[in-house]
Coordinates of C-alpha atoms and ligand atoms in Angstrom, one line a residue:
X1 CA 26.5 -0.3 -8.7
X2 CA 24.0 -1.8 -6.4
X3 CA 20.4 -0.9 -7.2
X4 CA 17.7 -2.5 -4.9
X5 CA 14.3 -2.8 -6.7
X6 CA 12.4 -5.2 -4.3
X7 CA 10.0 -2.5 -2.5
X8 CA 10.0 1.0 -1.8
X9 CA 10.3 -0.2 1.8
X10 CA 14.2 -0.4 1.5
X11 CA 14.4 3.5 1.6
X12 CA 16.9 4.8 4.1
X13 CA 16.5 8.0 6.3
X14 CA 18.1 11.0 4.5
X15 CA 20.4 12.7 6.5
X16 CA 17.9 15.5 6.9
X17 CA 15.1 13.7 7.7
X18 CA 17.4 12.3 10.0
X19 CA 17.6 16.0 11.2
X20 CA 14.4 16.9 12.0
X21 CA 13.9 13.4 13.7
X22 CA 16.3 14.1 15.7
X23 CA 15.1 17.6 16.7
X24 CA 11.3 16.6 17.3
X25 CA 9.5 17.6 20.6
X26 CA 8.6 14.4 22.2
X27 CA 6.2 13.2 25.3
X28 CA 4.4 10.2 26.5
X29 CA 2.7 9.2 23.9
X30 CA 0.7 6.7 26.0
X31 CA 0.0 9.6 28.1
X32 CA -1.3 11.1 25.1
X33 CA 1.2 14.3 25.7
X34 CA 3.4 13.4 22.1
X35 CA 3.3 16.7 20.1
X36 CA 4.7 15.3 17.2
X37 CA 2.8 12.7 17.0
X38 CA -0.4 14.5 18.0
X39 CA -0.4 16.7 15.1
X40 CA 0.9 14.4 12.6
X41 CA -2.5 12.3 13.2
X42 CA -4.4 15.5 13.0
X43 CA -3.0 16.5 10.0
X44 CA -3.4 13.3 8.2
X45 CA -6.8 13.1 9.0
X46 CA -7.4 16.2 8.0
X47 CA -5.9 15.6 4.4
X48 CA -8.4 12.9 4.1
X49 CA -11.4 15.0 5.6
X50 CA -11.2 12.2 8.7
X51 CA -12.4 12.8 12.1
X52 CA -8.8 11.4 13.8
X53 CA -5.9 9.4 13.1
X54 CA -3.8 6.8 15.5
X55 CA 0.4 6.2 14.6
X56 CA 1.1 2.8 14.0
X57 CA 4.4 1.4 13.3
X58 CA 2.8 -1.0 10.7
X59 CA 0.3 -1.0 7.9
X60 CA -0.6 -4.3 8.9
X61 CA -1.3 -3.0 12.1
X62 CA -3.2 0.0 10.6
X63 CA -5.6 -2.2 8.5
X64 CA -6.4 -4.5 10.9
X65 CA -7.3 -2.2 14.0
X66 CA -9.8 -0.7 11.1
X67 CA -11.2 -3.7 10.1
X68 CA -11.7 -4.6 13.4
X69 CA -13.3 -1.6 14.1
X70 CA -15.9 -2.8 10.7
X71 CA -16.4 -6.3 11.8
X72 CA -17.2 -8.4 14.5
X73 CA -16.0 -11.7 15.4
X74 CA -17.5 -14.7 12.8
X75 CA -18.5 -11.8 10.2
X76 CA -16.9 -11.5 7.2
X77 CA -14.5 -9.1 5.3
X78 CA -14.2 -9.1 1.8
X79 CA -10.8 -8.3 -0.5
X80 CA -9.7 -8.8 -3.5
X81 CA -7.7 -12.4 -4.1
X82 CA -4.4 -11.1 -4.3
X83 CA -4.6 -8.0 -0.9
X84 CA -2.3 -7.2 0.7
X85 CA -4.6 -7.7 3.7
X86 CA -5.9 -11.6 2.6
X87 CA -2.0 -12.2 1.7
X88 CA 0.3 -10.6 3.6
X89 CA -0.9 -10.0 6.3
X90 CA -0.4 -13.8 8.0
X91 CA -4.1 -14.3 8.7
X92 CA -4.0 -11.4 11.0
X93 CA -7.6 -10.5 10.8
X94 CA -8.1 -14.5 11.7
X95 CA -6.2 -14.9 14.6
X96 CA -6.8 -11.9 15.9
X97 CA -10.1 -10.4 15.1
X98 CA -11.9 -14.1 14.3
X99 CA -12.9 -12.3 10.9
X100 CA -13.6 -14.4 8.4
X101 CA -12.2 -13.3 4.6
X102 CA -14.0 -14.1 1.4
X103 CA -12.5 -12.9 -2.1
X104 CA -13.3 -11.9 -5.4
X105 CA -10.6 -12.2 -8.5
X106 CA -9.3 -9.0 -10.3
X107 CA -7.4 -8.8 -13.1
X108 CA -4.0 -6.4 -11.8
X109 CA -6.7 -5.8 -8.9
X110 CA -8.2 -3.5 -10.8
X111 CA -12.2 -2.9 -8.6
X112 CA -15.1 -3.3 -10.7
X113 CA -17.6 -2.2 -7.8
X114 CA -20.0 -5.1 -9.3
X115 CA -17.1 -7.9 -8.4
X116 CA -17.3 -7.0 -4.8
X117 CA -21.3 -6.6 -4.4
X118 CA -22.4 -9.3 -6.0
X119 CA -21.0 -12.0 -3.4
X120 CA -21.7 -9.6 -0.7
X121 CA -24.5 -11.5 1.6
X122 CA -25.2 -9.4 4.8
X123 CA -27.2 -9.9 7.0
X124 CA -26.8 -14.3 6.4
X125 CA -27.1 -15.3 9.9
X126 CA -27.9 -17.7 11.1
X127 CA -27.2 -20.1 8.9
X128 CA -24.2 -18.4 6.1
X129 CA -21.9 -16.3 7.2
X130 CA -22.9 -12.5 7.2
X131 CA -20.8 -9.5 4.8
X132 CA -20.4 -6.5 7.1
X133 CA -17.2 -4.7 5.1
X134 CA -15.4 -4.8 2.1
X135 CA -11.8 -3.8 1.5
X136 CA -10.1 -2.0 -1.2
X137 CA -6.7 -1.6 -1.9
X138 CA -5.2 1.6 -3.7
X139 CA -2.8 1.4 -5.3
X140 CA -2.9 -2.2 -5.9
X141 CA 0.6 -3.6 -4.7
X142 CA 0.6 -7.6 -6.2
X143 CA -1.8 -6.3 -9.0
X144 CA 1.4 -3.8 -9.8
X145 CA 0.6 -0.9 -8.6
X146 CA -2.5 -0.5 -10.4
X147 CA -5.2 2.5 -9.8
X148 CA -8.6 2.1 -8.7
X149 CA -11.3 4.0 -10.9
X150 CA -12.7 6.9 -9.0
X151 CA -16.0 5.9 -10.4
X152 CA -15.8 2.1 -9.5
X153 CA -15.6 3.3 -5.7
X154 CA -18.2 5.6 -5.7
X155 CA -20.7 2.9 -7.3
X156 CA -18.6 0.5 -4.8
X157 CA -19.5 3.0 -1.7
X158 CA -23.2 3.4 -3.4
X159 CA -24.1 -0.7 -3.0
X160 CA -22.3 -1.0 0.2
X161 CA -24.4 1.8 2.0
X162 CA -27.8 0.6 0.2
X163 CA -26.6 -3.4 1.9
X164 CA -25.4 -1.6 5.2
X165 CA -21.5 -2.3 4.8
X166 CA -18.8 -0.5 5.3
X167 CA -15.9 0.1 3.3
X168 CA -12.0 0.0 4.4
X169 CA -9.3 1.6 2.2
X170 CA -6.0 -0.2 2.7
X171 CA -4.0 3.2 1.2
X172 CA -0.4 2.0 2.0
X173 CA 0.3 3.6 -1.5
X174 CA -3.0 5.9 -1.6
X175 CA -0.3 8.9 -2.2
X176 CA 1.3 6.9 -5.6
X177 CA -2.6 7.1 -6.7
X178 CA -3.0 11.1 -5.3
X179 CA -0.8 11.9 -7.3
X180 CA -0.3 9.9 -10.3
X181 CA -4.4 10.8 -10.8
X182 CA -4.3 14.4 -9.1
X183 CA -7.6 13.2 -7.4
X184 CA -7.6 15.0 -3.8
X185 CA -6.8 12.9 -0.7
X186 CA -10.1 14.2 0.8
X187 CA -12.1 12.9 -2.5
X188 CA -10.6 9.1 -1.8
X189 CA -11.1 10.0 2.2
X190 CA -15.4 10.6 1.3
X191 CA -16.0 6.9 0.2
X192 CA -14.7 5.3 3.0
X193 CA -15.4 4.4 6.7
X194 CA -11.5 3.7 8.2
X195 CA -8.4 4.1 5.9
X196 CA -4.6 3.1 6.3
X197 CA -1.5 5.2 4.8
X198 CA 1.8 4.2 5.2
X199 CA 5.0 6.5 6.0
X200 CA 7.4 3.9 5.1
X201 CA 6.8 3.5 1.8
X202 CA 7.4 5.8 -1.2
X203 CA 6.8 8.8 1.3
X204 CA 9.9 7.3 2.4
X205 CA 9.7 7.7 6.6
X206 CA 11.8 4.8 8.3
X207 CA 8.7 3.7 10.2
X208 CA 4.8 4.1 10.4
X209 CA 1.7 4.2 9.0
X210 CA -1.8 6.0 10.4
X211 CA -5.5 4.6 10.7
X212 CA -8.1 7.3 10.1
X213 CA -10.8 7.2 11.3
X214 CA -14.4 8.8 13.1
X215 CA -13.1 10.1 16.3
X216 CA -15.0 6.9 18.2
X217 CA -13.7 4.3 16.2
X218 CA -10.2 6.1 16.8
X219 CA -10.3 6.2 20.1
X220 CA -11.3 2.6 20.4
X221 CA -8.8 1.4 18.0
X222 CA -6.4 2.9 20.3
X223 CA -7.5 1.1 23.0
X224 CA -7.2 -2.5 20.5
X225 CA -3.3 -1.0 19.8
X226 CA -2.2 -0.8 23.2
X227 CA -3.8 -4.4 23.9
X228 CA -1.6 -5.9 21.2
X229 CA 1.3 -4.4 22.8
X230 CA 1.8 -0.8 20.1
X231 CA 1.2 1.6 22.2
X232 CA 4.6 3.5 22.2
X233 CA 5.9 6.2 24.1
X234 CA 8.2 9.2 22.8
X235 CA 7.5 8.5 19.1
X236 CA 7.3 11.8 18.1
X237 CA 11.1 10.9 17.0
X238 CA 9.7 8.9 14.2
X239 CA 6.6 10.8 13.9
X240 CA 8.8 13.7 13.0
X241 CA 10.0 11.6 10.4
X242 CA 6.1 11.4 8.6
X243 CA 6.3 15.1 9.2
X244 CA 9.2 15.5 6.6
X245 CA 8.0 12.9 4.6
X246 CA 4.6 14.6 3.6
X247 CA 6.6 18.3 3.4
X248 CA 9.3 17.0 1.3
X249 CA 8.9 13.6 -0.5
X250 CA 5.5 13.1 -1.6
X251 CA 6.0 16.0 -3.8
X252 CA 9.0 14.0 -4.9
X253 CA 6.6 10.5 -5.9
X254 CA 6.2 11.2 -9.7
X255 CA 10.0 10.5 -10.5
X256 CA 9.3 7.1 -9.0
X257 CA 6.1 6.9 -11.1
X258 CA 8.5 8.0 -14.4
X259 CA 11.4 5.9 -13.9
X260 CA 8.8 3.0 -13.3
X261 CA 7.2 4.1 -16.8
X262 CA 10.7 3.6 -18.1
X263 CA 11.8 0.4 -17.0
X264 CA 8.3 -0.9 -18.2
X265 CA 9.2 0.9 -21.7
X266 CA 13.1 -0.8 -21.5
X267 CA 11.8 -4.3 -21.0
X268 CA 8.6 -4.7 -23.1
X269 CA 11.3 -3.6 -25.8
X270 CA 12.5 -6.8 -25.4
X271 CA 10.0 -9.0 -23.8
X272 CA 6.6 -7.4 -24.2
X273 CA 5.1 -10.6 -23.2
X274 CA 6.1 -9.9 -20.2
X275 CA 4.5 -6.0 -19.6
X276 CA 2.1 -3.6 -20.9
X277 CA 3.7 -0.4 -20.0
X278 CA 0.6 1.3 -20.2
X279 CA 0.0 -0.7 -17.3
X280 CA 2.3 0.8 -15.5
X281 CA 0.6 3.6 -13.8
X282 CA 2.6 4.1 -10.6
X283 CA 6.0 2.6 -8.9
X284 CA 5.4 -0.7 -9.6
X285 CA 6.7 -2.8 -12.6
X286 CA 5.2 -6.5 -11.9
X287 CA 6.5 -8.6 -14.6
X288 CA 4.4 -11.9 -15.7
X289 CA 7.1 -14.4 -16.9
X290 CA 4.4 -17.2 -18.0
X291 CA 5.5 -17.2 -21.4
X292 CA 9.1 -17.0 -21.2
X293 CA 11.3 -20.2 -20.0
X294 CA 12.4 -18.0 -16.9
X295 CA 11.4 -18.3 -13.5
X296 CA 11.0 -15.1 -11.2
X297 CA 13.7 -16.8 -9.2
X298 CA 16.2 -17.2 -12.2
X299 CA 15.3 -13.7 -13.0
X300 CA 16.1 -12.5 -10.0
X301 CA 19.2 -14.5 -9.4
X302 CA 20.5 -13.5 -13.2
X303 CA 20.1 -9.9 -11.8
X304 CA 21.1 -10.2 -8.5
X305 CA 24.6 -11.3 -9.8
X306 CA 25.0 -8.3 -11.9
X307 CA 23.7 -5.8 -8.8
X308 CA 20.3 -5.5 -9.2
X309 CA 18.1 -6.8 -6.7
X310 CA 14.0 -7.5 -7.5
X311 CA 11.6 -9.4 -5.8
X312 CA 10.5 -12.8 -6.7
X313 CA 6.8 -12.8 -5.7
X314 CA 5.1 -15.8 -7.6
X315 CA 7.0 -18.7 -9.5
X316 CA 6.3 -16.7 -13.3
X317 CA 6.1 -13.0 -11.3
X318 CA 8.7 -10.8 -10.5
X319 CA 8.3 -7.0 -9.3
X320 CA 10.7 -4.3 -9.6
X321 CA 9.0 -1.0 -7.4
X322 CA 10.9 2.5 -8.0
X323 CA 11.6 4.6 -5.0
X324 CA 13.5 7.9 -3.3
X325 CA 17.0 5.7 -3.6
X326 CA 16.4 5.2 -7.1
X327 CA 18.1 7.9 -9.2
X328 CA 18.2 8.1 -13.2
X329 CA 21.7 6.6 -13.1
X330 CA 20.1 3.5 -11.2
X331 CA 17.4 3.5 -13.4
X332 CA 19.1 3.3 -16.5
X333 CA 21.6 0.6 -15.2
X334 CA 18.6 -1.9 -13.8
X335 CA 17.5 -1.1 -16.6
X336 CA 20.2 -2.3 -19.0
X337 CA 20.7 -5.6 -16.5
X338 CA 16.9 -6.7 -16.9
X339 CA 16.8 -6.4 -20.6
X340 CA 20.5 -7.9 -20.7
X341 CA 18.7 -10.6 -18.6
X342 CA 16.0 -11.2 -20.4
X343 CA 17.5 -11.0 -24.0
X344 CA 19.4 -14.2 -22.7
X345 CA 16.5 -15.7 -21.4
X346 CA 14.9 -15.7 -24.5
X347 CA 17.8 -16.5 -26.5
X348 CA 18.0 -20.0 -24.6
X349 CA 14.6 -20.6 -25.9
Ligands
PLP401 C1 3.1 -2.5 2.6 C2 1.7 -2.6 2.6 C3 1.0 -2.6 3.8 C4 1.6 -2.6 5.1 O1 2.7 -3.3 5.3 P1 3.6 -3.3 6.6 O2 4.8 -4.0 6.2 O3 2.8 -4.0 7.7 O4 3.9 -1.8 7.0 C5 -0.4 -2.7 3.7 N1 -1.0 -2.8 2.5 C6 -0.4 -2.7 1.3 C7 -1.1 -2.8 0.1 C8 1.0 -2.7 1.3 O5 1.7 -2.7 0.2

C-alpha cells in the first residue's frame, strides 16, 4: 500500500468530477463570457456574504492580489511568523507588491487579537514604516491545522477598524474550520475586508482558488491578475471542477478531520511528546520531534520505505494532512507504520 500524507494537495480528480469537468459550458473568460466560472465566483462570494469573487489558479495568487488590493507599496502587512503568506509564498508580496511584512509569534498560530494590535503602528510615516493590514490565516496550516477563535477575530476586526486597518483572511482551509466549528461561512466572511479559499485542497478540485472581495476591489484585482499573466480563457473546465467540489466533497471534510483525530490518538500512544491530540482539530497532524533522537527527515525516510509518505517541514517537524484519497484502510496502515516508526526511534534512545 502506498498512502501519501504530505498535503491534501495530492488529491486526484474523481472520475466524476472528472465528468462534470468535462461537461462544463465554457467561454472566454477574459472576455468575461465563462458561465462556469461566472457563477462559481458568484456563488462563493455569496457563501461568504462578499460583494464578488475572481478564479485564480493559486492561493498564492489569491492572497496576494488581496493584499495588494490592502496595501500600498512601502506599507506594511502583518502575519503571523509561521503564514503561509510570510513563508511560502517566496516573498511574493515583496517583489511584487513592494509590501513590507512584519510578524508576531503564535503558538500552533493560534490569533490572540492582542498579538497582532499591539505592534500595529499606522499611520508611522514619515519616519517608521506605516501598518495598513493584517493577515490571518484559518485554519492554520504550519501551526497544524489549528482554528482561530471566533471571538479573537472579532476583538481582532474591533482594533483594526478603531486604527483604520484592514483585515485579510488567507482561508485556503477556511472550509476544514466551517465545518470542524459549524460556524457559517458568512460569519468568518463579516470580519474581513478580502478573503482567499482554495479548491485544491481538502475540497479536493485539481486547480483553483477564489479572492472575494467588494465588487471594486474585485474588479481591480482582475485587472492586477491579467497583468501577472492569469487571466485564462475557457476555465470554466476547471471551474466546473470547484462546482463539484462544494456540491459533493466539502460535505465529505469531517472524515479527514476524524482520521486526523486518529492518527494523533495512534501516535501520542506511543510518543505523546510528540502530539497533543486535542490539538488536532482539523486535517492536520504536525508532529514536534524535539524531544525524540529523530529528525523529520529520518522520520520521513523510515516511513517512506515502508509506503507512507509525510512531509518533512522543519528539522524536528513533520506533518501528516488527511485528505479525500485517504480511506480508513489507509489510515489504519499509516497509522501502524508511524507508530512502528517511532517505537524504533525511541527504542535506539
Ligand atoms: C496551500 C495554501 C495556500 C495557497 O497555496 P497555493 O499552492 O499557492 O495554491 C495559501 N495559504 C495557505 C494557508 C495554504 O495552506
Amino acid at each position: 500500500m502506498r498512502v501519501d500524507l504530505r498535503s491534501d494537495t495530492v488529491t486526484k480528480p474523481s472520475l466524476a468530477m472528472r465528468e462534470v469537468m468535462s461537461q462544463a459550458p465554457v467561454g472566454d473568460d477574459v472576455y468575461g463570457e465563462d458561465p462556469t466560472v461566472n457563477s462559481l465566483e458568484e456563488r462563493v462570494a455569496e457563501l461568504f456574504g462578499k460583494e464578488a469573487g475572481l478564479f485564480a489558479p493559486t492561493g498564492s495568487l489569491a492572497n496576494q492580489l488581496a493584499i495588494r488590493m490592502l496595501v500600498a507599496p512601502g506599507e506594511e502587512l502583518l502575519a503571523e511568523t509561521n503564514s503561509h503568506i510570510v513563508r511560502a509564498e517566496l516573498g511574493a508580496a515583496a517583489v511584487f507588491s513592494g509590501i513590507t511584512t512584519r510578524t508576531w509569534p503564535a503558538d500552533r498560530g493560534l490569533l490572540r487579537a492582542a498579538d497582532a494590535l499591539e505592534i500595529a503602528r499606522p499611520n508611522s510615516g514619515p519616519y517608521l514604516v506605516s501598518t495598513t493590514a493584517i493577515a490571518v490565516e484559518n485554519t492554520h496550516n504550519f501551526g497544524g491545522g489549528t482554528i482561530q477563535p471566533l471571538e479573537e477575530m472579532i476583538a481582532l476586526h474591533k482594533g483594526a477598524k478603531e486604527m483604520g486597518l484592514s483585515l485579510h483572511l488567507d482561508g485556503a482551509r477556511i472550509w476544514n474550520a466551517h465545518v470542524a466549528t459549524g460556524i457559517a461561512l458568512r460569519d468568518y466572511g463579516k470580519y474581513f475586508d478580502t478573503i482567499s479559499v482554495c479548491l485544491s485542497k481538502g475540497l479536493g478540485a485539481p486547480v483553483g482558488s477564489i479572492m472575494l472581495s467588494t465588487r471594486e476591489n474585485v474588479t481591480k484585482a482582475r485587472g492586477w491578475r491579467k497583468r501577472y499573466g492569469a487571466g485564462m480563457r475557457q476555465i470554466g473546465i476547471i471551474a466546473a471542477a470547484g462546482h463539484y467540489a462544494l456540491d459533493t466533497n466539502l460535505s465529505l471534510l469531517h472524515h479527514d478531520h476524524r482520521r486526523a483525530k486518529y492518527l494523533a490518538e495512534k501516535i501520542a500512544e506511543i510518543a505523546p511528546a510528540t502530539i497533543n491530540p486535542d490539538h488536532v482539530e482539523t486535517n492536520i497532524v504536525g508532529l514536534d520531534l524535539s524531544t525524540l533522537p529523530i529528525s523529520a527527515a529520518e522520520l520521513a525516510q523510515m516511513a517512506k520505505d515502508e509506503g507512507v509518505l509525510i512531509s518533512a517541514l522543519g528539522p524536528k517537524y513533520a506533518r501528516l494532512v488527511t485528505h479525500l484519497d485517504i480511506d480508513d484502510a489507509a489510515m489504519e496502515f499509516a497509522g501502524n507504520v508511524l507508530s512502528q516508526a517511532l517505537n524504533r526511534a525511541l527504542m535506539s534512545k
